[in-house]
């Protein structure tokens, strides 16, 4: 019931799918395997395209904020709590192979998998862009992704929320 509860709790007024095709806030979610240099490279590349983009880093609970001091010193918001609030406040969510991408899609946000350490079956669907390329991330977040965000939300809702057995579907997905 986790995904169903998440949707019920956070989406009482419907999904927060951005109708804009412009990224105003991008949330980069880290993992313990993320290197500060890799995240910094991604931030510099995405921020270099437009000054109008607000970037934030949501660190993994097993990481220390000081790992991202260089990004924080450049004015990037580095947060360690309130994941769902951070997702709801963002237009695009970038993460590796993480449940955070699934939660983002449940909440109607555009999810991009960047340099996942493993490819989960969820990422094998065309709705979820998976890339190792910073250039492709830039193209995705600065392109018109609003239609794809709607497809992602619909896909997740159909597969994991509306069926009523999200956990079983998720386990099947991961272990298939």
Coordinates of C-alpha atoms in Angstrom, one line a residue:
X1 CA 0.0 0.0 0.0
X2 CA 3.0 2.4 0.1
X3 CA 2.6 3.8 -3.4
X4 CA -1.2 4.0 -3.0
X5 CA -0.8 5.7 0.4
X6 CA 1.8 8.1 -1.1
X7 CA -0.6 9.0 -3.9
X8 CA -3.5 9.4 -1.5
X9 CA -1.5 11.6 0.9
X10 CA 0.2 13.8 -1.6
X11 CA -2.2 14.0 -4.5
X12 CA -5.5 14.7 -2.8
X13 CA -6.1 17.4 -5.5
X14 CA -4.7 15.2 -8.3
X15 CA -1.2 14.7 -9.7
X16 CA 1.1 17.7 -9.9
X17 CA 2.1 17.2 -13.5
X18 CA 3.8 20.3 -14.9
X19 CA 2.1 21.6 -18.0
X20 CA 5.1 23.7 -18.8
X21 CA 7.8 22.2 -21.0
X22 CA 10.4 24.3 -19.2
X23 CA 12.3 23.0 -16.3
X24 CA 12.3 25.5 -13.5
X25 CA 13.5 23.3 -10.6
X26 CA 15.5 20.1 -11.1
X27 CA 16.1 17.8 -8.1
X28 CA 19.1 15.5 -8.3
X29 CA 18.8 12.6 -6.0
X30 CA 22.0 10.9 -5.0
X31 CA 22.9 7.4 -3.8
X32 CA 25.7 6.1 -1.7
X33 CA 27.5 5.1 -5.0
X34 CA 27.3 8.7 -6.3
X35 CA 30.5 10.6 -6.4
X36 CA 30.6 14.3 -5.6
X37 CA 32.5 14.9 -8.8
X38 CA 29.9 13.1 -10.9
X39 CA 27.1 15.1 -9.4
X40 CA 29.1 18.3 -9.7
X41 CA 29.7 17.6 -13.4
X42 CA 26.0 17.1 -13.9
X43 CA 25.1 20.3 -12.1
X44 CA 27.6 22.4 -14.0
X45 CA 26.3 21.0 -17.3
X46 CA 22.6 21.5 -16.5
X47 CA 23.1 24.9 -14.9
X48 CA 25.3 26.1 -17.8
X49 CA 22.4 26.0 -20.2
X50 CA 20.2 28.4 -18.3
X51 CA 20.5 30.7 -15.3
X52 CA 16.7 30.4 -14.8
X53 CA 16.9 26.8 -13.5
X54 CA 16.9 26.2 -9.7
X55 CA 18.9 23.1 -8.9
X56 CA 18.8 21.1 -5.7
X57 CA 20.5 18.0 -4.4
X58 CA 18.6 15.5 -2.2
X59 CA 21.2 13.4 -0.6
X60 CA 20.7 9.7 0.2
X61 CA 20.1 9.0 3.9
X62 CA 23.3 7.1 4.1
X63 CA 25.4 10.0 2.9
X64 CA 26.8 13.1 4.7
X65 CA 25.9 16.6 3.5
X66 CA 29.5 17.6 3.6
X67 CA 30.2 15.3 0.6
X68 CA 28.5 18.0 -1.5
X69 CA 30.1 21.1 0.1
X70 CA 31.4 22.3 -3.2
X71 CA 27.9 22.3 -4.7
X72 CA 26.5 24.0 -1.7
X73 CA 29.2 26.7 -1.9
X74 CA 28.0 27.5 -5.4
X75 CA 24.5 28.1 -4.1
X76 CA 23.0 24.7 -4.8
X77 CA 20.4 23.7 -2.2
X78 CA 21.6 20.5 -0.6
X79 CA 18.9 18.8 1.5
X80 CA 18.7 15.6 3.4
X81 CA 15.1 15.3 4.4
X82 CA 11.4 15.8 3.3
X83 CA 11.9 13.8 0.0
X84 CA 8.2 14.0 -1.1
X85 CA 8.1 17.7 -0.5
X86 CA 11.3 18.1 -2.5
X87 CA 9.8 16.1 -5.3
X88 CA 6.5 18.0 -5.3
X89 CA 8.5 21.3 -5.5
X90 CA 10.4 20.1 -8.5
X91 CA 9.7 19.7 -12.2
X92 CA 12.3 17.1 -13.1
X93 CA 13.8 14.4 -10.9
X94 CA 17.2 12.9 -11.8
X95 CA 18.4 9.8 -10.0
X96 CA 20.2 6.5 -10.7
X97 CA 18.4 3.3 -10.0
X98 CA 16.1 4.3 -7.2
X99 CA 12.6 4.0 -5.8
X100 CA 12.8 7.8 -5.8
X101 CA 12.1 7.7 -9.6
X102 CA 9.0 5.6 -9.0
X103 CA 7.8 7.9 -6.3
X104 CA 8.5 10.9 -8.6
X105 CA 6.3 9.3 -11.3
X106 CA 3.6 8.6 -8.8
X107 CA 3.6 12.3 -7.9
X108 CA 3.4 13.3 -11.6
X109 CA 7.0 14.5 -12.0
X110 CA 9.3 13.8 -15.0
X111 CA 11.9 11.2 -14.0
X112 CA 15.2 10.6 -15.7
X113 CA 17.6 7.8 -14.7
X114 CA 21.2 9.0 -15.0
X115 CA 24.0 6.5 -14.7
X116 CA 22.1 3.8 -12.9
X117 CA 24.4 1.2 -11.3
X118 CA 21.9 -1.4 -12.4
X119 CA 19.0 -1.4 -14.8
X120 CA 15.8 -2.2 -13.0
X121 CA 13.0 -3.6 -15.1
X122 CA 11.0 -0.4 -14.4
X123 CA 13.6 1.4 -16.4
X124 CA 13.2 -0.8 -19.4
X125 CA 10.0 0.9 -20.3
X126 CA 10.2 3.6 -22.9
X127 CA 8.5 6.1 -20.6
X128 CA 11.7 6.2 -18.4
X129 CA 14.7 7.7 -20.1
X130 CA 17.9 6.0 -19.0
X131 CA 21.2 7.6 -19.9
X132 CA 24.9 7.7 -19.1
X133 CA 25.3 11.0 -21.1
X134 CA 25.3 14.4 -19.5
X135 CA 24.5 15.8 -23.0
X136 CA 21.4 13.6 -23.2
X137 CA 20.3 14.7 -19.7
X138 CA 20.6 18.3 -20.8
X139 CA 18.6 17.6 -24.0
X140 CA 15.9 15.8 -21.9
X141 CA 15.4 18.5 -19.2
X142 CA 15.6 21.4 -21.6
X143 CA 13.3 19.8 -24.2
X144 CA 9.5 19.4 -24.2
X145 CA 9.1 16.6 -21.6
X146 CA 5.5 17.5 -20.4
X147 CA 3.9 14.8 -22.5
X148 CA 6.4 12.2 -21.3
X149 CA 5.7 13.2 -17.7
X150 CA 2.0 12.5 -18.2
X151 CA 2.8 9.1 -19.8
X152 CA 5.1 8.2 -16.9
X153 CA 2.4 9.0 -14.3
X154 CA -0.2 7.1 -16.3
X155 CA 2.1 4.1 -16.6
X156 CA 2.9 4.0 -12.9
X157 CA -0.7 4.5 -11.9
X158 CA -1.9 1.7 -14.1
X159 CA 0.9 -0.7 -13.1
X160 CA 1.3 0.0 -9.4
X161 CA -1.5 2.1 -7.9
X162 CA -4.8 1.1 -9.6
X163 CA -4.1 -2.6 -9.4
X164 CA -4.2 -2.4 -5.6
X165 CA -1.1 -4.7 -5.2
X166 CA 1.8 -2.3 -5.8
X167 CA 4.2 -4.2 -3.6
X168 CA 3.7 -7.5 -5.4
X169 CA 4.0 -5.8 -8.8
X170 CA 7.2 -4.0 -7.6
X171 CA 8.8 -7.3 -6.5
X172 CA 7.8 -9.0 -9.7
X173 CA 9.3 -6.0 -11.6
X174 CA 12.6 -6.0 -9.6
X175 CA 13.1 -9.8 -9.7
X176 CA 11.9 -10.5 -13.3

